[in-house]
Short mmCIF file of C-alpha atoms and ligand atoms in Angstrom, two decimals:
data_model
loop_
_atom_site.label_atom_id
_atom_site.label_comp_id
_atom_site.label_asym_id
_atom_site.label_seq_id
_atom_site.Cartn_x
_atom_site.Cartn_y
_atom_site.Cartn_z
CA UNK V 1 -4.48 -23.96 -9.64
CA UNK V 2 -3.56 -21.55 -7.14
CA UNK V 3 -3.80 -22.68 -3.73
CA UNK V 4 -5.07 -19.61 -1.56
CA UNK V 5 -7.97 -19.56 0.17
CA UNK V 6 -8.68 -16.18 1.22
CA UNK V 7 -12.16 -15.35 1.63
CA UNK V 8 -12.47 -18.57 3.61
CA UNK V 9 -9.83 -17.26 5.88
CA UNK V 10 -11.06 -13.64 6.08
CA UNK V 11 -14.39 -14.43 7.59
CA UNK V 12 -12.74 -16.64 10.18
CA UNK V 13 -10.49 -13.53 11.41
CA UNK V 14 -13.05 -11.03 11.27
CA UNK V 15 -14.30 -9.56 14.68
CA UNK V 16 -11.73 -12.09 16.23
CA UNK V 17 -9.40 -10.96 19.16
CA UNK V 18 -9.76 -7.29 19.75
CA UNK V 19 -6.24 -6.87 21.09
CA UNK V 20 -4.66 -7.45 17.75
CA UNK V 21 -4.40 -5.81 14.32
CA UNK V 22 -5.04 -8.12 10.90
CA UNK V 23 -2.91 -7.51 8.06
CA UNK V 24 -2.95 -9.63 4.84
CA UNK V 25 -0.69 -8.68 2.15
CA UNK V 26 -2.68 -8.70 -1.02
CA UNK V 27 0.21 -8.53 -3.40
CA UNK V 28 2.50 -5.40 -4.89
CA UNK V 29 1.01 -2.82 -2.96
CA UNK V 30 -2.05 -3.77 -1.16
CA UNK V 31 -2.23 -4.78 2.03
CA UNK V 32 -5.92 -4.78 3.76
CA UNK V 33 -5.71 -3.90 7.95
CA UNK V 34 -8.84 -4.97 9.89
CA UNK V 35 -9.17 -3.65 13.21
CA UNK V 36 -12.45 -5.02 15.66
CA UNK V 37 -14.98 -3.78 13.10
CA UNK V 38 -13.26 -1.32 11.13
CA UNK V 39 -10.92 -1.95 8.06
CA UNK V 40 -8.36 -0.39 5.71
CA UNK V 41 -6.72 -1.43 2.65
CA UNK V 42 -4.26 0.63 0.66
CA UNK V 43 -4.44 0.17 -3.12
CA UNK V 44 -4.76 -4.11 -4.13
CA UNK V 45 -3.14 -5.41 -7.27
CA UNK V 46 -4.24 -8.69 -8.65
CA UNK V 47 -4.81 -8.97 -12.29
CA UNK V 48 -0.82 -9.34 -12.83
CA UNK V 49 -0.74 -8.18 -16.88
CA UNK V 50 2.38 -10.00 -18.69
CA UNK V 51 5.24 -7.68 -19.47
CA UNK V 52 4.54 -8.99 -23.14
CA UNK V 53 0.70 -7.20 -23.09
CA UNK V 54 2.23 -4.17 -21.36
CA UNK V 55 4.96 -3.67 -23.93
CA UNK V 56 2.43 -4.82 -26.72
CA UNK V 57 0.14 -1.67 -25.55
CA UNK V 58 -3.28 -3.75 -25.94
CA UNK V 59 -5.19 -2.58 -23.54
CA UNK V 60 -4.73 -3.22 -19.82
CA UNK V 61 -7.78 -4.02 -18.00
CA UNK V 62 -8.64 -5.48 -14.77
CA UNK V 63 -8.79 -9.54 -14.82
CA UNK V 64 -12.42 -10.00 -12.82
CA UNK V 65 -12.58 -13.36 -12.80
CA UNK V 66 -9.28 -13.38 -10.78
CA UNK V 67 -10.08 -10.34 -8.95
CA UNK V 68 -13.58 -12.31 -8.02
CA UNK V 69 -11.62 -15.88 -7.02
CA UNK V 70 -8.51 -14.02 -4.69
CA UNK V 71 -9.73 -10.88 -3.21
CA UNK V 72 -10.57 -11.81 0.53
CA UNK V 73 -13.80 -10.06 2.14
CA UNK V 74 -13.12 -6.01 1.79
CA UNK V 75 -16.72 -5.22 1.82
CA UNK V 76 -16.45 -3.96 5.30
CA UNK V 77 -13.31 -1.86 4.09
CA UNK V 78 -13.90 2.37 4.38
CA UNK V 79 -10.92 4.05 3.27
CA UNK V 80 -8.50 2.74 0.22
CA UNK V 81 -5.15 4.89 0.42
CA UNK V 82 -3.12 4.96 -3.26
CA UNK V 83 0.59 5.88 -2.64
CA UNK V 84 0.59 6.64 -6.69
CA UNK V 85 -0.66 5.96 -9.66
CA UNK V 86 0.80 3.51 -12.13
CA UNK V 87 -1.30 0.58 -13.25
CA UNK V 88 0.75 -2.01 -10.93
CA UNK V 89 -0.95 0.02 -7.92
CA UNK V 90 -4.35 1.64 -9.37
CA UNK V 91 -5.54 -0.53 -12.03
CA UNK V 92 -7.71 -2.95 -10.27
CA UNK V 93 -9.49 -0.67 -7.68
CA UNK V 94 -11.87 0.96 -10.03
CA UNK V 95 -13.47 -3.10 -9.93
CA UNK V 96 -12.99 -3.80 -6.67
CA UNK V 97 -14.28 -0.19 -5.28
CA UNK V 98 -17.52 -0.93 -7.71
CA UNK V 99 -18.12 -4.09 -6.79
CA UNK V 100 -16.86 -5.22 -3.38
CA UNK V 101 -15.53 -2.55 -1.66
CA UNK V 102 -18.49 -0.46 -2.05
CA UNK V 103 -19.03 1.79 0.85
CA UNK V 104 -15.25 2.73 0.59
CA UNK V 105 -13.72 6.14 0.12
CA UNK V 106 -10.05 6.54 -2.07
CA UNK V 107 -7.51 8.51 -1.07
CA UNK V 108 -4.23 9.64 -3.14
CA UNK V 109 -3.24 12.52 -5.29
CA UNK V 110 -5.04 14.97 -7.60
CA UNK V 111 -3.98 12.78 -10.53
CA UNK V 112 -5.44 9.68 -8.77
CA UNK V 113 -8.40 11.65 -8.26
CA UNK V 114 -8.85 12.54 -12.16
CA UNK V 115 -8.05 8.93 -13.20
CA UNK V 116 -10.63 7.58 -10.70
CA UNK V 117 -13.38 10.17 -11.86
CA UNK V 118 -13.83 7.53 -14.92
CA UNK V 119 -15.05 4.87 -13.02
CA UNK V 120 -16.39 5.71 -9.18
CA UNK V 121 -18.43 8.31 -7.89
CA UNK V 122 -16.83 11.70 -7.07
CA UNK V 123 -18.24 11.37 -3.45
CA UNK V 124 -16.08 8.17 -2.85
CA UNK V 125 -12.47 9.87 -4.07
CA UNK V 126 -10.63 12.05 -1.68
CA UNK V 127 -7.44 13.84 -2.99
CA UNK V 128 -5.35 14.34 -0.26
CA UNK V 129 -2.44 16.80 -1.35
CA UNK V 130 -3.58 19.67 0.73
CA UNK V 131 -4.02 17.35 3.59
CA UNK V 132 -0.41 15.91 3.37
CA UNK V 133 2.64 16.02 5.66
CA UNK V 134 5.66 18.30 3.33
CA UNK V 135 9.20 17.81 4.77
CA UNK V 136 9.13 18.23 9.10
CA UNK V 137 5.90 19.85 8.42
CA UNK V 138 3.20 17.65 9.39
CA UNK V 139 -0.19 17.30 7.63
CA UNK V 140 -3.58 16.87 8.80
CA UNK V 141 -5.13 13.89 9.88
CA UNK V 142 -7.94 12.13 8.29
CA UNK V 143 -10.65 9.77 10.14
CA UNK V 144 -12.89 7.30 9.64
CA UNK V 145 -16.41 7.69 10.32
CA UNK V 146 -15.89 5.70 13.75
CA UNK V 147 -12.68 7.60 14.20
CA UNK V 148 -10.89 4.04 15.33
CA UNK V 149 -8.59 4.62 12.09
CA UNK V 150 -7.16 7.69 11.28
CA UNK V 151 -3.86 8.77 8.63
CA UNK V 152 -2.01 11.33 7.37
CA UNK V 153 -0.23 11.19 3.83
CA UNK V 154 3.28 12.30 3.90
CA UNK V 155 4.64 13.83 0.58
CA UNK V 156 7.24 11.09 -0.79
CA UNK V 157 8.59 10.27 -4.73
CA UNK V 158 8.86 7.34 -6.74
CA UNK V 159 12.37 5.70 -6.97
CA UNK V 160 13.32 5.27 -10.84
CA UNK V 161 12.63 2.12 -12.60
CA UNK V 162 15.89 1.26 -14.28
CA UNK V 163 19.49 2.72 -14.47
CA UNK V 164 17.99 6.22 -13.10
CA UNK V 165 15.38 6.51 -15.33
CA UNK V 166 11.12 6.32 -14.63
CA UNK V 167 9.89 4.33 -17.72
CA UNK V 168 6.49 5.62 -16.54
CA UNK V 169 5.33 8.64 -17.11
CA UNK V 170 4.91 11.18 -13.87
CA UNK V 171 1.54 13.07 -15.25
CA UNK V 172 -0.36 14.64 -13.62
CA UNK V 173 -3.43 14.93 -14.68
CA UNK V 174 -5.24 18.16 -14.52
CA UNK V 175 -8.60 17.43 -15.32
CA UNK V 176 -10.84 13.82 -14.82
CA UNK V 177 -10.37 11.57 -17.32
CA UNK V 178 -13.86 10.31 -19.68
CA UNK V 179 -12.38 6.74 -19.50
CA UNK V 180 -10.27 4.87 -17.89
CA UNK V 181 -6.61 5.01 -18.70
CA UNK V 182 -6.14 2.18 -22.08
CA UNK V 183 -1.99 1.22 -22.00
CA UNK V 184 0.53 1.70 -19.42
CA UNK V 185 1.04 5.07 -20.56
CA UNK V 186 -2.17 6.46 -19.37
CA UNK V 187 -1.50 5.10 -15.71
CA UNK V 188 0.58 8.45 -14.54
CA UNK V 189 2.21 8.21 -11.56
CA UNK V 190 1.01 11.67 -9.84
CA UNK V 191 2.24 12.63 -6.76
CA UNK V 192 3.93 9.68 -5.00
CA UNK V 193 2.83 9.28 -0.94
CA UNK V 194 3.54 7.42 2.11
CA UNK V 195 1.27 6.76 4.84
CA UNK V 196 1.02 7.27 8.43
CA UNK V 197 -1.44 4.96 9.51
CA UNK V 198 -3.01 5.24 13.33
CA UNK V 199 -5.32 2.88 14.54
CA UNK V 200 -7.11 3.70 17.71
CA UNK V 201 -8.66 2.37 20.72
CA UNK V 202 -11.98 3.62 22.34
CA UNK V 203 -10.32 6.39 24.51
CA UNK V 204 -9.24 7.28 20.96
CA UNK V 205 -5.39 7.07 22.15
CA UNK V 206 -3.00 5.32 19.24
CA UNK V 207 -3.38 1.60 19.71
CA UNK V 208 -0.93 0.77 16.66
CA UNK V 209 1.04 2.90 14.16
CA UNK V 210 1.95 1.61 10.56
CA UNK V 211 3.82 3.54 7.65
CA UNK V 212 3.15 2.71 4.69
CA UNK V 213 5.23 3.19 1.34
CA UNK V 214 4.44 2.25 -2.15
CA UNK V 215 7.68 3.12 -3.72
CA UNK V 216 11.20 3.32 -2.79
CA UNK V 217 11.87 7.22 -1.49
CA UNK V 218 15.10 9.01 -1.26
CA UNK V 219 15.57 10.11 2.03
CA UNK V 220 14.27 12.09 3.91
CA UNK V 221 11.20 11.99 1.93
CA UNK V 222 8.72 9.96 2.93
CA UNK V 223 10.24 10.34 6.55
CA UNK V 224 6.92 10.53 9.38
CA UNK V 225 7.00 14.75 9.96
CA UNK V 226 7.60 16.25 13.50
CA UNK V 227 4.54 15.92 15.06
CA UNK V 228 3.05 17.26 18.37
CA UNK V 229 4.25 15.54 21.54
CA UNK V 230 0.76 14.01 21.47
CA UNK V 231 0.60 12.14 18.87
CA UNK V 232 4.21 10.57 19.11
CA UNK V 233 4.63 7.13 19.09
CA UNK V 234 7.08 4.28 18.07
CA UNK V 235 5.94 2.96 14.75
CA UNK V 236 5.04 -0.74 15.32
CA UNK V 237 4.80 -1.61 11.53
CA UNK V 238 7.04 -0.13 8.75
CA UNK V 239 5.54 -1.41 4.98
CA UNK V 240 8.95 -1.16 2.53
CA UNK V 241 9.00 -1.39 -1.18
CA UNK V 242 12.03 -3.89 -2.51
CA UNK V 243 11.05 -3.09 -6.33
CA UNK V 244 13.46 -0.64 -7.81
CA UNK V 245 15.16 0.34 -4.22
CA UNK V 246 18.88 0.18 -5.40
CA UNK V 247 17.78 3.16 -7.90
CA UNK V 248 17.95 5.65 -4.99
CA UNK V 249 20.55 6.34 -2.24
CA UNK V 250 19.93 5.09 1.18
CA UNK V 251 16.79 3.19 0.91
CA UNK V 252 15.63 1.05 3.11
CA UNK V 253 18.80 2.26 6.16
CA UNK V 254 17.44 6.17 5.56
CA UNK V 255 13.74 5.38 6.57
CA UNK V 256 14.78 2.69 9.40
CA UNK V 257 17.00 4.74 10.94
CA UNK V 258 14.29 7.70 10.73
CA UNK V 259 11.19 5.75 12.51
CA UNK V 260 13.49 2.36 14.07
CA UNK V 261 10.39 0.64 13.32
CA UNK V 262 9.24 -2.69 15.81
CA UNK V 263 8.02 -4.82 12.47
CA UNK V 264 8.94 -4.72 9.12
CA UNK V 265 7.28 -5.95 6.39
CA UNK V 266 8.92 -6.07 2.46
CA UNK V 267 6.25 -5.85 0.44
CA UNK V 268 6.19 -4.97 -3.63
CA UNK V 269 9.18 -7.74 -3.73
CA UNK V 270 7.45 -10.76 -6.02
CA UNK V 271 7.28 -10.43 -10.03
CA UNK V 272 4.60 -8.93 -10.70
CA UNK V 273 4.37 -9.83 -14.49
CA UNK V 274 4.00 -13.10 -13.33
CA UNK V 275 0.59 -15.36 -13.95
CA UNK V 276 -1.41 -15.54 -10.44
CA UNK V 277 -1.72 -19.02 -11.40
CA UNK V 278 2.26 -19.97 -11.17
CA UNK V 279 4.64 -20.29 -8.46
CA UNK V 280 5.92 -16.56 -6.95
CA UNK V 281 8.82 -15.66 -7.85
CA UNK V 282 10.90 -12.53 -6.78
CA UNK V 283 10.84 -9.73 -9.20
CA UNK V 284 13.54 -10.00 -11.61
CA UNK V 285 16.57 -7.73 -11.75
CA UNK V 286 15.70 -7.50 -7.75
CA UNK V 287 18.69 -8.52 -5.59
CA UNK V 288 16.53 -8.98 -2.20
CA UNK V 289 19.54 -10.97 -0.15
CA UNK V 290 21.35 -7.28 -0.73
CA UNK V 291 18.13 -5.64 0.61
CA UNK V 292 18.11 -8.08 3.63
CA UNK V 293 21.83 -7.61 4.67
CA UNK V 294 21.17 -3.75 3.95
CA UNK V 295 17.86 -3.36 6.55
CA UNK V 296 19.57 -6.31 8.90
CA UNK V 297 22.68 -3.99 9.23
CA UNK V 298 20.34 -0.80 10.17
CA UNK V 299 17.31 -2.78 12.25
CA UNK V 300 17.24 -2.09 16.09
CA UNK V 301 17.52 -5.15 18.07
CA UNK V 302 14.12 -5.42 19.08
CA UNK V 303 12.73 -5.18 15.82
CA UNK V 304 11.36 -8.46 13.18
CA UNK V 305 10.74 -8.38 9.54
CA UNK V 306 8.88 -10.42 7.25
CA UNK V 307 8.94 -11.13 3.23
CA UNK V 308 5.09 -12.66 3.23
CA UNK V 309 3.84 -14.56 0.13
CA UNK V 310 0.94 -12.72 -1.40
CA UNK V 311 -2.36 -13.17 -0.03
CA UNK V 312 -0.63 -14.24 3.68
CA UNK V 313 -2.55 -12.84 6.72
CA UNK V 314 -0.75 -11.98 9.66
CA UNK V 315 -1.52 -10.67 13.52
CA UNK V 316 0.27 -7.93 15.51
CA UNK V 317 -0.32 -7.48 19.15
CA UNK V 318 -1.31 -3.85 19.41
CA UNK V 319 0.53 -1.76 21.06
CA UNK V 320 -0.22 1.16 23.32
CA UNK V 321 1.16 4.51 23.68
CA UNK V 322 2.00 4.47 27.42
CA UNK V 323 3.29 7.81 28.43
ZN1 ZN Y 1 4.76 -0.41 -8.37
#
């Protein structure tokens, strides 16, 4: 039996100490962010299909019943960011956007847009390619109703999966989909993006910073654009992807060395073929001692990370812009 207790824990943190940002890594992908009232959780991955039903091509569908027993409290969530599209990151959200997370918006590429079109109402599904940060040219910023949260999508890619090659295919989709993707195949990967997450205090200045990735980039894509002298800040939480990052040059030192992050989080590291209901394992074929010694040799001083266990919450002091 698994041992997590998440929605238990959830409600306790909610509204608690308003000096300090929630995160709670929610496996692969997702992490969910709560902030005083508001919330944000980029794309959550639970169901956990075996590598034997994804080769098999039966088809892949959300697990509810697990979906029902680990997702914490996200009903309070407003804005789900998708970095891409392949079933790892997007299959579960159609369920959880339907049935818990139901006043939230998606946002991610055109492709993500069609895919979604099969299951949740256009008004909740945002694509955000014209919005998004290309190169040193930044994007524009996009805001919660309360405008406590705000980000801005930078164009990144998807590292390969294997000896330089994507086993996946890239799409995109031009047109929504009737149903729901059926086999790994349908679950594209679109255009891949990182995130440049701001949350905000009530003089609306930039209380925390996160970036966000859901794959591993070559750099300098993905990189946080040149933006106005107002809205610079010191990014207090860097979100890195260990699956597949020896299949491009540079990753993580490029994107350390690019935003010298003050916490860093590896995220996307455990096997995610794995039953939710056995031990966690790291993904195989994943040497994440080499990724360690790698971001350990780049890190600034002042700077922490963490490998958390799926479903772990943590708390980060926030920190404010002072000049
Ligand atoms: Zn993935």
């Amino acid at each position: 039996m698994p041992v997590y207790n998440t929605k238990q824990e959830t409600l306790q943190m909610q509204g608690e100490e308003k000096n300090t940002i929630n995160v709670q890594y929610l496996g692969v992908g997702g992490y969910l962010f709560r902030h005083g009232q508001n919330a944000l959780m980029t794309a959550p991955s639970i169901t956990n299909p075996s590598l034997l039903k994804i080769l098999s091509l039966t088809r892949l569908k959300t697990n509810e019943g697990l979906v029902d027993r680990l997702l914490p409290t996200v009903e309070d969530v407003e804005m789900v960011l998708v970095g891409h599209s392949h079933y790892d990151h997007l299959l579960d959200v159609p369920y959880v956007m339907r049935k818990y997370a139901m006043n939230a918006v998606v946002y991610g590429s055109k492709t993500m847009g069609h895919i979604m079109a099969a299951a949740v109402d256009k008004s909740r599904i945002i694509a955000v390619d014209t919005y998004a940060a290309k190169g040193k040219t930044p994007g524009q910023w996009i805001y919660n109703q309360d405008r406590t949260i705000r980000f801005m999508a930078i164009e990144s890619e998807h590292a390969p999966h294997f000896a330089g090659m994507k086993l996946l295919p890239e799409g995109p989709y031009d047109k929504d989909l009737k149903h729901l993707p059926r086999t790994v195949f349908g679950w594209v990967e679109g255009q891949t993006y990182a995130y440049l997450i701001d949350f905000l205090n009530e003089q609306g200045n930039i209380a925390f910073r996160v970036h966000y990735q859901d794959a591993a980039s070559t750099p300098p894509l993905g990189f946080v654009p040149d933006l106005p002298a107002n809205d610079l800040k010191r990014v207090d939480l860097a979100i890195l992807c260990v699956a597949s990052f020896t299949q491009v040059k540079e990753y993580p030192e490029g994107i350390i060395r690019a935003i010298r992050p003050k916490n860093i989080l590896l995220g996307h590291w455990e096997d995610f073929f794995r039953n939710q209901k056995r031990p966690v394992k790291v993904l195989r074929t994943t040497n994440v001692r080499n990724f360690i010694k790698r971001l350990e040799s780049v890190m600034p001083g002042d700077s922490q990370w963490q490998m958390p266990m799926p479903f772990t919450q943590m708390r980060f002091p926030l920190v404010e812009k002072t000049e």
